[in-house]
């Protein structure tokens, strides 16, 4: 039985700034993802605070929200069987230092903050995050 899922991916400001968006999109496509929708936008810090609300008690929350709103990003709805887990595998560990060879964060990430991509961490959060960027 087909188990096609959707997940939300963001190409973060550090990668957009270095013009890596097309290379990163190609990595998704080569790995069997369909980019169902995408948009390039810059969000306000207040919107970043809403998006990352699950992290609001973390010490890095303020810097994280400043960073996500610091420049253009590309939000995408990715589709594939088991898209949520498959995307997390392709992204690699949150800290690029710990990411495996062949992953996006290993290849392009600069630091734990500038780690080039975000991906939903569960099917439930994927729905919430897709609505956040694509509801209208
Ligand atoms: P992301 O997958 O977008 O989700 C939250 C982000 O917080 C994460 O990627 C990192 O870029 C950032 N971050 C900064 N410091 C930490 C930390 N100590 N642990 C986890 N995430 C962190």
Tab-separated table of C-alpha atoms and ligand atoms in Angstrom:
chain	number	residue	atom	x	y	z
A	1	UNK	CA	0.000	0.000	0.000
A	2	UNK	CA	1.331	3.434	-0.876
A	3	UNK	CA	2.176	5.579	2.115
A	4	UNK	CA	2.806	8.936	0.443
A	5	UNK	CA	3.260	11.643	3.046
A	6	UNK	CA	3.923	15.344	2.999
A	7	UNK	CA	6.505	17.147	5.091
A	8	UNK	CA	7.599	20.748	5.426
A	9	UNK	CA	11.135	21.691	4.486
A	10	UNK	CA	12.797	25.082	4.805
A	11	UNK	CA	15.994	26.112	3.070
A	12	UNK	CA	17.354	28.499	5.702
A	13	UNK	CA	18.914	31.962	5.228
A	14	UNK	CA	22.528	30.706	5.279
A	15	UNK	CA	21.893	28.416	2.293
A	16	UNK	CA	19.747	30.875	0.315
A	17	UNK	CA	22.399	33.554	0.865
A	18	UNK	CA	25.066	31.228	-0.607
A	19	UNK	CA	22.811	30.422	-3.596
A	20	UNK	CA	22.616	26.762	-2.602
A	21	UNK	CA	18.847	26.475	-3.055
A	22	UNK	CA	18.957	24.798	-6.459
A	23	UNK	CA	21.619	22.300	-5.376
A	24	UNK	CA	19.616	21.433	-2.271
A	25	UNK	CA	16.390	21.056	-4.272
A	26	UNK	CA	18.255	18.714	-6.642
A	27	UNK	CA	19.286	16.591	-3.648
A	28	UNK	CA	15.616	16.239	-2.688
A	29	UNK	CA	14.627	15.337	-6.252
A	30	UNK	CA	17.494	12.825	-6.675
A	31	UNK	CA	16.365	11.198	-3.447
A	32	UNK	CA	12.858	10.672	-4.760
A	33	UNK	CA	11.019	13.652	-3.273
A	34	UNK	CA	8.440	15.610	-5.236
A	35	UNK	CA	8.489	19.342	-4.487
A	36	UNK	CA	4.711	19.808	-4.427
A	37	UNK	CA	4.748	23.517	-3.542
A	38	UNK	CA	7.436	26.053	-2.769
A	39	UNK	CA	7.735	29.724	-1.960
A	40	UNK	CA	10.565	32.124	-1.307
A	41	UNK	CA	9.736	34.540	1.497
A	42	UNK	CA	11.217	36.516	4.338
A	43	UNK	CA	9.271	36.268	7.584
A	44	UNK	CA	9.011	38.659	10.541
A	45	UNK	CA	10.662	37.704	13.819
A	46	UNK	CA	7.187	37.451	15.403
A	47	UNK	CA	6.248	34.828	12.783
A	48	UNK	CA	9.482	32.898	13.443
A	49	UNK	CA	8.569	32.923	17.141
A	50	UNK	CA	5.236	31.325	16.282
A	51	UNK	CA	6.839	28.773	13.966
A	52	UNK	CA	9.422	27.698	16.570
A	53	UNK	CA	7.053	27.960	19.578
A	54	UNK	CA	7.931	24.382	20.655
A	55	UNK	CA	11.415	25.700	21.423
A	56	UNK	CA	10.303	28.777	23.395
A	57	UNK	CA	11.817	27.601	26.685
A	58	UNK	CA	15.179	26.755	25.120
A	59	UNK	CA	18.163	29.049	25.658
A	60	UNK	CA	18.705	29.323	21.886
A	61	UNK	CA	15.091	30.372	21.088
A	62	UNK	CA	15.700	34.105	20.675
A	63	UNK	CA	18.757	33.698	18.425
A	64	UNK	CA	16.980	30.995	16.441
A	65	UNK	CA	14.014	33.277	15.704
A	66	UNK	CA	16.242	36.245	14.841
A	67	UNK	CA	18.178	34.016	12.496
A	68	UNK	CA	15.204	32.483	10.661
A	69	UNK	CA	13.832	35.967	10.017
A	70	UNK	CA	17.210	37.451	9.012
A	71	UNK	CA	16.923	36.793	5.271
A	72	UNK	CA	14.950	35.035	2.551
A	73	UNK	CA	14.049	31.383	3.043
A	74	UNK	CA	12.419	28.793	0.798
A	75	UNK	CA	9.512	26.877	2.298
A	76	UNK	CA	8.577	23.680	0.489
A	77	UNK	CA	6.028	20.908	0.771
A	78	UNK	CA	7.897	17.683	-0.004
A	79	UNK	CA	6.117	14.466	-0.924
A	80	UNK	CA	7.398	10.909	-0.758
A	81	UNK	CA	6.600	7.612	0.934
A	82	UNK	CA	7.451	8.171	4.604
A	83	UNK	CA	8.464	11.735	3.725
A	84	UNK	CA	8.892	12.924	7.329
A	85	UNK	CA	11.420	10.241	8.283
A	86	UNK	CA	13.072	10.174	4.843
A	87	UNK	CA	13.616	13.931	4.930
A	88	UNK	CA	15.155	13.762	8.397
A	89	UNK	CA	17.504	11.050	7.155
A	90	UNK	CA	18.534	13.120	4.127
A	91	UNK	CA	19.034	16.283	6.234
A	92	UNK	CA	21.305	14.538	8.750
A	93	UNK	CA	21.945	15.435	12.391
A	94	UNK	CA	20.956	18.909	13.654
A	95	UNK	CA	24.609	19.766	14.238
A	96	UNK	CA	26.474	19.495	10.899
A	97	UNK	CA	29.525	18.286	12.870
A	98	UNK	CA	27.590	15.122	13.744
A	99	UNK	CA	25.886	14.654	10.358
A	100	UNK	CA	26.740	11.644	8.208
A	101	UNK	CA	28.429	11.834	4.812
A	102	UNK	CA	25.949	12.375	2.013
A	103	UNK	CA	23.486	14.371	4.104
A	104	UNK	CA	22.481	17.958	3.353
A	105	UNK	CA	23.742	19.325	6.653
A	106	UNK	CA	27.093	17.537	6.315
A	107	UNK	CA	27.521	18.950	2.833
A	108	UNK	CA	26.269	22.505	3.360
A	109	UNK	CA	25.743	23.218	7.087
A	110	UNK	CA	28.043	25.721	8.783
A	111	UNK	CA	27.047	25.375	12.447
A	112	UNK	CA	24.187	24.154	14.632
A	113	UNK	CA	22.398	27.467	13.967
A	114	UNK	CA	23.311	27.821	10.302
A	115	UNK	CA	22.462	24.227	9.471
A	116	UNK	CA	20.961	25.054	6.050
A	117	UNK	CA	17.651	23.191	6.304
A	118	UNK	CA	14.726	22.561	8.628
A	119	UNK	CA	12.412	19.564	8.367
A	120	UNK	CA	9.284	18.602	10.305
A	121	UNK	CA	10.004	16.080	13.068
A	122	UNK	CA	6.661	14.219	13.048
A	123	UNK	CA	3.608	13.710	10.835
A	124	UNK	CA	1.554	15.812	13.245
A	125	UNK	CA	4.034	18.704	13.162
A	126	UNK	CA	4.331	18.416	9.376
A	127	UNK	CA	0.605	19.209	9.081
A	128	UNK	CA	0.928	22.184	11.435
A	129	UNK	CA	4.050	23.502	9.686
A	130	UNK	CA	2.567	23.055	6.178
A	131	UNK	CA	-0.494	25.043	7.284
A	132	UNK	CA	1.764	27.719	8.730
A	133	UNK	CA	3.317	28.498	5.348
A	134	UNK	CA	0.699	27.373	2.829
A	135	UNK	CA	-2.738	27.802	4.380
A	136	UNK	CA	-3.812	30.838	2.312
B	1	LIG	P1	15.806	23.007	13.225
B	1	LIG	O1	15.655	21.623	12.716
B	1	LIG	O2	15.385	24.126	12.347
B	1	LIG	O3	15.014	23.128	14.612
B	1	LIG	C1	15.369	24.036	15.619
B	1	LIG	C2	16.709	24.670	15.386
B	1	LIG	O4	17.334	25.213	16.520
B	1	LIG	C3	17.686	23.616	14.899
B	1	LIG	O5	17.358	23.238	13.587
B	1	LIG	C4	19.026	24.346	15.065
B	1	LIG	O6	19.393	25.087	13.922
B	1	LIG	C5	18.729	25.337	16.196
B	1	LIG	N1	19.523	25.088	17.395
B	1	LIG	C6	20.391	25.945	17.950
B	1	LIG	N2	20.949	25.422	19.056
B	1	LIG	C7	20.420	24.195	19.213
B	1	LIG	C8	20.613	23.154	20.176
B	1	LIG	N3	21.470	23.273	21.206
B	1	LIG	N4	19.895	22.009	20.019
B	1	LIG	C9	19.014	21.872	18.992
B	1	LIG	N5	18.796	22.829	18.060
B	1	LIG	C10	19.499	23.978	18.158
